[in-house]
Short mmCIF file of C-alpha atoms in Angstrom, two decimals:
data_model
loop_
_atom_site.label_atom_id
_atom_site.label_comp_id
_atom_site.label_asym_id
_atom_site.label_seq_id
_atom_site.Cartn_x
_atom_site.Cartn_y
_atom_site.Cartn_z
CA MET A 1 11.48 0.02 -20.17
CA ASP A 2 14.32 0.91 -22.57
CA ASN A 3 12.87 0.73 -26.08
CA ARG A 4 16.28 -0.09 -27.53
CA LEU A 5 15.82 -3.63 -26.21
CA ALA A 6 12.13 -3.80 -26.97
CA THR A 7 12.72 -5.64 -30.27
CA LEU A 8 13.80 -8.66 -28.23
CA LEU A 9 10.36 -8.86 -26.68
CA THR A 10 8.76 -9.20 -30.11
CA ARG A 11 10.42 -12.62 -30.36
CA GLY A 12 8.71 -13.78 -27.21
CA GLU A 13 5.84 -15.76 -28.70
CA SER A 14 7.61 -19.11 -28.32
CA LEU A 15 9.14 -18.33 -24.94
CA THR A 16 8.07 -19.91 -21.69
CA ARG A 17 6.92 -17.68 -18.86
CA ALA A 18 10.27 -18.09 -17.08
CA GLU A 19 12.25 -17.23 -20.23
CA TYR A 20 10.10 -14.19 -20.89
CA ARG A 21 10.67 -13.04 -17.30
CA VAL A 22 14.43 -13.06 -17.87
CA LEU A 23 14.06 -11.03 -21.06
CA ALA A 24 11.68 -8.57 -19.47
CA HIS A 25 14.07 -8.12 -16.54
CA LEU A 26 16.87 -7.02 -18.87
CA THR A 27 14.65 -4.62 -20.80
CA GLU A 28 13.57 -3.06 -17.51
CA HIS A 29 17.18 -2.87 -16.24
CA PRO A 30 19.39 -2.20 -19.30
CA LEU A 31 22.35 -1.13 -17.14
CA LEU A 32 22.74 -4.77 -16.13
CA VAL A 33 23.72 -5.75 -19.68
CA GLY A 34 27.42 -6.59 -19.63
CA ASN A 35 27.57 -6.16 -15.87
CA ILE A 36 25.80 -9.31 -14.76
CA THR A 37 26.82 -12.94 -15.11
CA VAL A 38 24.48 -15.66 -16.27
CA ARG A 39 24.39 -17.03 -12.73
CA GLU A 40 23.56 -13.62 -11.21
CA LEU A 41 20.82 -13.09 -13.79
CA ALA A 42 19.38 -16.51 -12.96
CA GLN A 43 19.29 -15.65 -9.27
CA ALA A 44 17.70 -12.25 -9.93
CA THR A 45 14.91 -13.77 -12.01
CA PHE A 46 14.45 -16.99 -10.01
CA VAL A 47 15.29 -19.32 -12.91
CA SER A 48 18.09 -21.76 -13.65
CA THR A 49 21.11 -20.97 -15.80
CA ALA A 50 19.86 -23.65 -18.19
CA THR A 51 16.68 -21.61 -18.70
CA ILE A 52 18.75 -18.59 -19.71
CA MET A 53 20.82 -20.65 -22.14
CA ARG A 54 17.64 -21.98 -23.75
CA LEU A 55 16.39 -18.40 -24.04
CA CYS A 56 19.57 -17.37 -25.84
CA ARG A 57 19.25 -20.21 -28.33
CA LYS A 58 15.58 -19.47 -28.99
CA LEU A 59 16.54 -15.90 -29.79
CA GLY A 60 19.12 -17.16 -32.31
CA PHE A 61 22.31 -16.77 -30.30
CA SER A 62 24.94 -19.39 -29.60
CA GLY A 63 25.12 -18.54 -25.93
CA PHE A 64 24.91 -15.88 -23.24
CA SER A 65 28.03 -14.03 -24.43
CA GLU A 66 26.69 -13.55 -27.94
CA PHE A 67 23.30 -12.52 -26.55
CA THR A 68 24.96 -9.94 -24.29
CA TRP A 69 27.03 -8.60 -27.19
CA HIS A 70 23.87 -8.14 -29.27
CA CYS A 71 22.17 -6.29 -26.42
CA LYS A 72 25.17 -3.98 -26.12
CA GLN A 73 24.90 -3.16 -29.81
CA LEU A 74 21.24 -2.29 -29.40
CA LEU A 75 22.03 -0.12 -26.41
CA SER A 76 24.73 1.75 -28.31
CA ASP A 77 22.01 3.40 -30.39
CA THR A 78 20.60 6.74 -29.30
CA PRO A 79 18.40 6.14 -26.25
CA HIS A 80 14.72 6.36 -26.88
CA ILE A 81 12.24 6.40 -24.07
CA ALA A 82 8.66 5.65 -24.95
CA ALA A 83 6.54 8.76 -24.81
CA GLU A 84 3.85 8.54 -22.21
CA ALA A 85 0.32 9.19 -23.24
CA SER A 86 -0.66 12.77 -22.53
CA PRO A 87 -3.05 12.89 -19.59
CA SER A 88 -6.43 14.41 -20.18
CA ALA A 89 -6.83 18.04 -19.28
CA GLU A 90 -8.98 16.98 -16.32
CA LEU A 91 -6.58 14.54 -14.69
CA PRO A 92 -3.90 16.96 -13.38
CA ALA A 93 -6.54 19.12 -11.71
CA LEU A 94 -8.07 16.10 -9.99
CA PHE A 95 -4.65 14.83 -8.93
CA ASN A 96 -3.69 18.20 -7.51
CA GLN A 97 -7.01 18.35 -5.68
CA PHE A 98 -6.34 14.97 -4.06
CA ILE A 99 -2.90 16.16 -2.99
CA ALA A 100 -4.38 19.35 -1.55
CA ASN A 101 -6.92 17.31 0.39
CA TYR A 102 -4.15 15.10 1.78
CA GLN A 103 -2.20 18.16 2.85
CA GLN A 104 -5.29 19.43 4.65
CA THR A 105 -5.63 16.06 6.41
CA LEU A 106 -2.01 16.25 7.54
CA GLN A 107 -2.60 19.66 9.09
CA TRP A 108 -5.09 17.97 11.40
CA ALA A 109 -2.78 15.00 12.02
CA THR A 110 -0.47 17.12 14.15
CA ALA A 111 3.02 16.12 15.18
CA GLU A 112 1.72 15.51 18.71
CA LYS A 113 -0.97 13.11 17.49
CA ARG A 114 1.51 11.26 15.30
CA ARG A 115 3.92 11.00 18.23
CA ARG A 116 1.18 9.54 20.44
CA PHE A 117 0.34 6.96 17.79
CA ALA A 118 4.03 6.07 17.48
CA ASP A 119 4.24 5.64 21.25
CA LEU A 120 1.27 3.27 21.18
CA LEU A 121 2.86 1.23 18.44
CA ARG A 122 6.15 0.97 20.31
CA GLU A 123 4.70 0.30 23.77
CA LYS A 124 1.66 -1.88 23.06
CA GLU A 125 1.51 -5.36 21.54
CA HIS A 126 -2.20 -6.24 21.32
CA PHE A 127 -4.52 -4.36 18.95
CA PHE A 128 -8.22 -4.89 18.21
CA LEU A 129 -9.45 -3.23 15.00
CA TYR A 130 -13.03 -2.69 13.92
CA GLY A 131 -14.71 -1.36 10.81
CA ALA A 132 -18.18 -1.56 9.34
CA GLY A 133 -19.13 -1.61 5.69
CA PHE A 134 -16.52 -0.11 3.36
CA SER A 135 -14.44 0.97 6.35
CA TYR A 136 -13.81 -2.69 7.18
CA LEU A 137 -11.46 -2.91 4.18
CA PHE A 138 -9.24 -0.20 5.59
CA ALA A 139 -9.34 -1.58 9.11
CA GLU A 140 -8.25 -4.89 7.62
CA TYR A 141 -5.43 -3.17 5.73
CA LEU A 142 -4.09 -1.65 8.94
CA THR A 143 -4.50 -4.99 10.71
CA LYS A 144 -2.27 -6.73 8.17
CA LYS A 145 0.31 -3.98 8.47
CA LEU A 146 0.41 -4.35 12.24
CA GLN A 147 0.75 -8.12 11.93
CA VAL A 148 3.71 -7.68 9.60
CA LEU A 149 5.29 -5.53 12.30
CA GLY A 150 4.94 -8.43 14.72
CA LYS A 151 1.97 -7.10 16.66
CA THR A 152 -0.99 -9.18 17.78
CA ALA A 153 -3.78 -7.61 15.74
CA PHE A 154 -7.36 -8.88 15.36
CA ILE A 155 -9.95 -7.53 12.92
CA SER A 156 -13.70 -7.65 13.49
CA GLY A 157 -16.80 -6.26 11.83
CA PRO A 158 -20.60 -6.23 12.07
CA GLY A 159 -20.74 -9.76 10.70
CA ASP A 160 -19.11 -11.05 13.88
CA SER A 161 -21.06 -11.74 17.03
CA ARG A 162 -20.94 -9.04 19.71
CA ASN A 163 -19.82 -11.76 22.09
CA ILE A 164 -16.59 -12.16 20.15
CA PHE A 165 -15.58 -8.68 21.20
CA LEU A 166 -16.89 -9.05 24.74
CA SER A 167 -14.96 -12.30 25.18
CA ASN A 168 -11.68 -10.92 23.83
CA ALA A 169 -11.68 -7.25 24.81
CA SER A 170 -9.70 -7.78 28.00
CA ARG A 171 -6.85 -9.35 26.02
CA TYR A 172 -6.22 -6.24 23.94
CA GLN A 173 -4.65 -2.92 24.83
CA VAL A 174 -5.62 -0.68 21.90
CA PHE A 175 -8.93 -0.43 20.06
CA ILE A 176 -8.68 1.11 16.58
CA ALA A 177 -11.93 2.02 14.84
CA VAL A 178 -12.30 3.13 11.23
CA SER A 179 -15.61 4.85 10.51
CA ARG A 180 -16.14 7.48 7.87
CA ARG A 181 -19.22 9.03 9.52
CA GLY A 182 -18.23 8.18 13.07
CA GLU A 183 -21.86 7.44 13.86
CA THR A 184 -22.25 3.73 13.03
CA GLU A 185 -23.89 2.18 16.08
CA GLN A 186 -21.96 -1.10 15.94
CA VAL A 187 -18.71 0.85 16.01
CA LEU A 188 -19.84 3.10 18.85
CA ASP A 189 -20.96 0.08 20.84
CA LYS A 190 -17.51 -1.52 20.60
CA ALA A 191 -15.77 1.77 21.39
CA ARG A 192 -17.80 2.14 24.59
CA ILE A 193 -16.89 -1.37 25.69
CA ALA A 194 -13.24 -0.74 24.86
CA LYS A 195 -13.15 2.36 27.05
CA ASN A 196 -14.90 0.54 29.88
CA VAL A 197 -12.27 -2.20 29.96
CA GLY A 198 -9.39 0.29 29.84
CA MET A 199 -8.35 0.04 26.19
CA THR A 200 -6.93 3.09 24.44
CA VAL A 201 -9.36 4.08 21.68
CA VAL A 202 -7.97 5.36 18.38
CA ALA A 203 -10.40 6.55 15.70
CA PHE A 204 -10.12 7.44 12.02
CA THR A 205 -13.15 9.43 10.82
CA ARG A 206 -14.09 12.36 8.59
CA ALA A 207 -13.27 15.78 9.97
CA SER A 208 -16.84 16.80 10.82
CA ALA A 209 -18.00 16.53 14.43
CA ASN A 210 -19.12 12.99 15.25
CA THR A 211 -19.75 10.77 18.25
CA LEU A 212 -16.81 8.41 17.74
CA ALA A 213 -14.34 11.29 17.54
CA GLY A 214 -15.61 12.54 20.89
CA MET A 215 -15.13 9.13 22.48
CA ALA A 216 -11.63 8.50 21.15
CA ASP A 217 -8.46 9.02 23.17
CA LEU A 218 -6.69 9.72 19.88
CA HIS A 219 -8.65 10.92 16.84
CA PHE A 220 -7.38 11.33 13.29
CA ALA A 221 -9.70 13.52 11.23
CA LEU A 222 -9.64 13.21 7.46
CA TYR A 223 -10.69 15.75 4.88
CA ASP A 224 -13.84 14.57 3.11
CA GLU A 225 -15.40 16.33 0.14
CA ALA A 226 -18.70 14.65 1.01
CA VAL A 227 -18.87 16.92 4.05
CA HIS A 228 -17.74 20.18 2.50
CA PHE A 229 -19.55 19.93 -0.82
CA ALA A 230 -22.59 17.85 0.14
CA ALA A 231 -21.47 15.11 -2.24
CA GLU A 232 -22.95 11.66 -2.02
CA ALA A 233 -21.19 9.61 0.64
CA ALA A 234 -21.05 6.68 -1.76
CA GLY A 235 -19.33 8.74 -4.44
CA VAL A 236 -15.64 8.59 -5.24
CA THR A 237 -13.67 11.12 -3.19
CA SER A 238 -10.17 11.43 -1.81
CA PHE A 239 -11.24 10.20 1.64
CA GLU A 240 -10.20 6.56 1.17
CA SER A 241 -6.91 7.28 -0.58
CA ASN A 242 -6.04 9.87 2.07
CA LEU A 243 -6.87 7.30 4.74
CA VAL A 244 -4.38 4.78 3.34
CA LEU A 245 -1.71 7.45 2.92
CA LEU A 246 -2.21 8.63 6.50
CA MET A 247 -2.03 5.09 7.87
CA ASP A 248 1.20 4.41 6.01
CA LEU A 249 2.70 7.71 7.17
CA LEU A 250 1.87 6.92 10.79
CA LEU A 251 3.42 3.46 10.51
CA LEU A 252 6.50 4.76 8.76
CA GLU A 253 7.11 7.44 11.38
CA ALA A 254 6.58 4.96 14.19
CA THR A 255 8.98 2.39 12.78
CA GLY A 256 11.52 4.62 11.07
#
């Protein structure tokens, strides 16, 4: 936000939500001032031109032209960008550690593995995803992403009957399992069935040796501090954030 226009926001107590949205849009995009018509501004902020005119009058201007002129005067002052709060001494080290862990994960996600995943995404249409516990959230995330891409993607977890998978397995071509430990029995059970019916099994697990990784046709190993430093599995580590980053990278490479 450009602080030269911030004084306008202090007048926002009597504004409606729509009027405030218009004002906030201009403070976030000061280069638009003088280069956007009232109609274009209305379209950009999903309001009517009448809403913008009411905003101008509430701020004490006769119309949009006078309001724009006032904004130009404010912007003619020396630019001042709000200083960001200094991060704690601990934050940069943690951030850099997360980045280093992601880079380690990418070394294991070789170009060949990423190419194979891209081929699956281009050639297959029906995906069955499974995750247990916390991993279900990330399996669901990938499911939604695949659905946005137009794929038929179904998500299941331990709360669903085993018969749901047995009844639908033959309809799907790719089984994607997310399991941090790679040893959850419900996940292994579904992976075995998937292989038996001819589905391609893709697994996302931690980098340590595990049963699911050995069963998978395509395995993506993720760096996990809980393995290397004997940390509690329930503790906060970079595993989950690396998992989302890796998923997005794979999708971006496959669709780019």
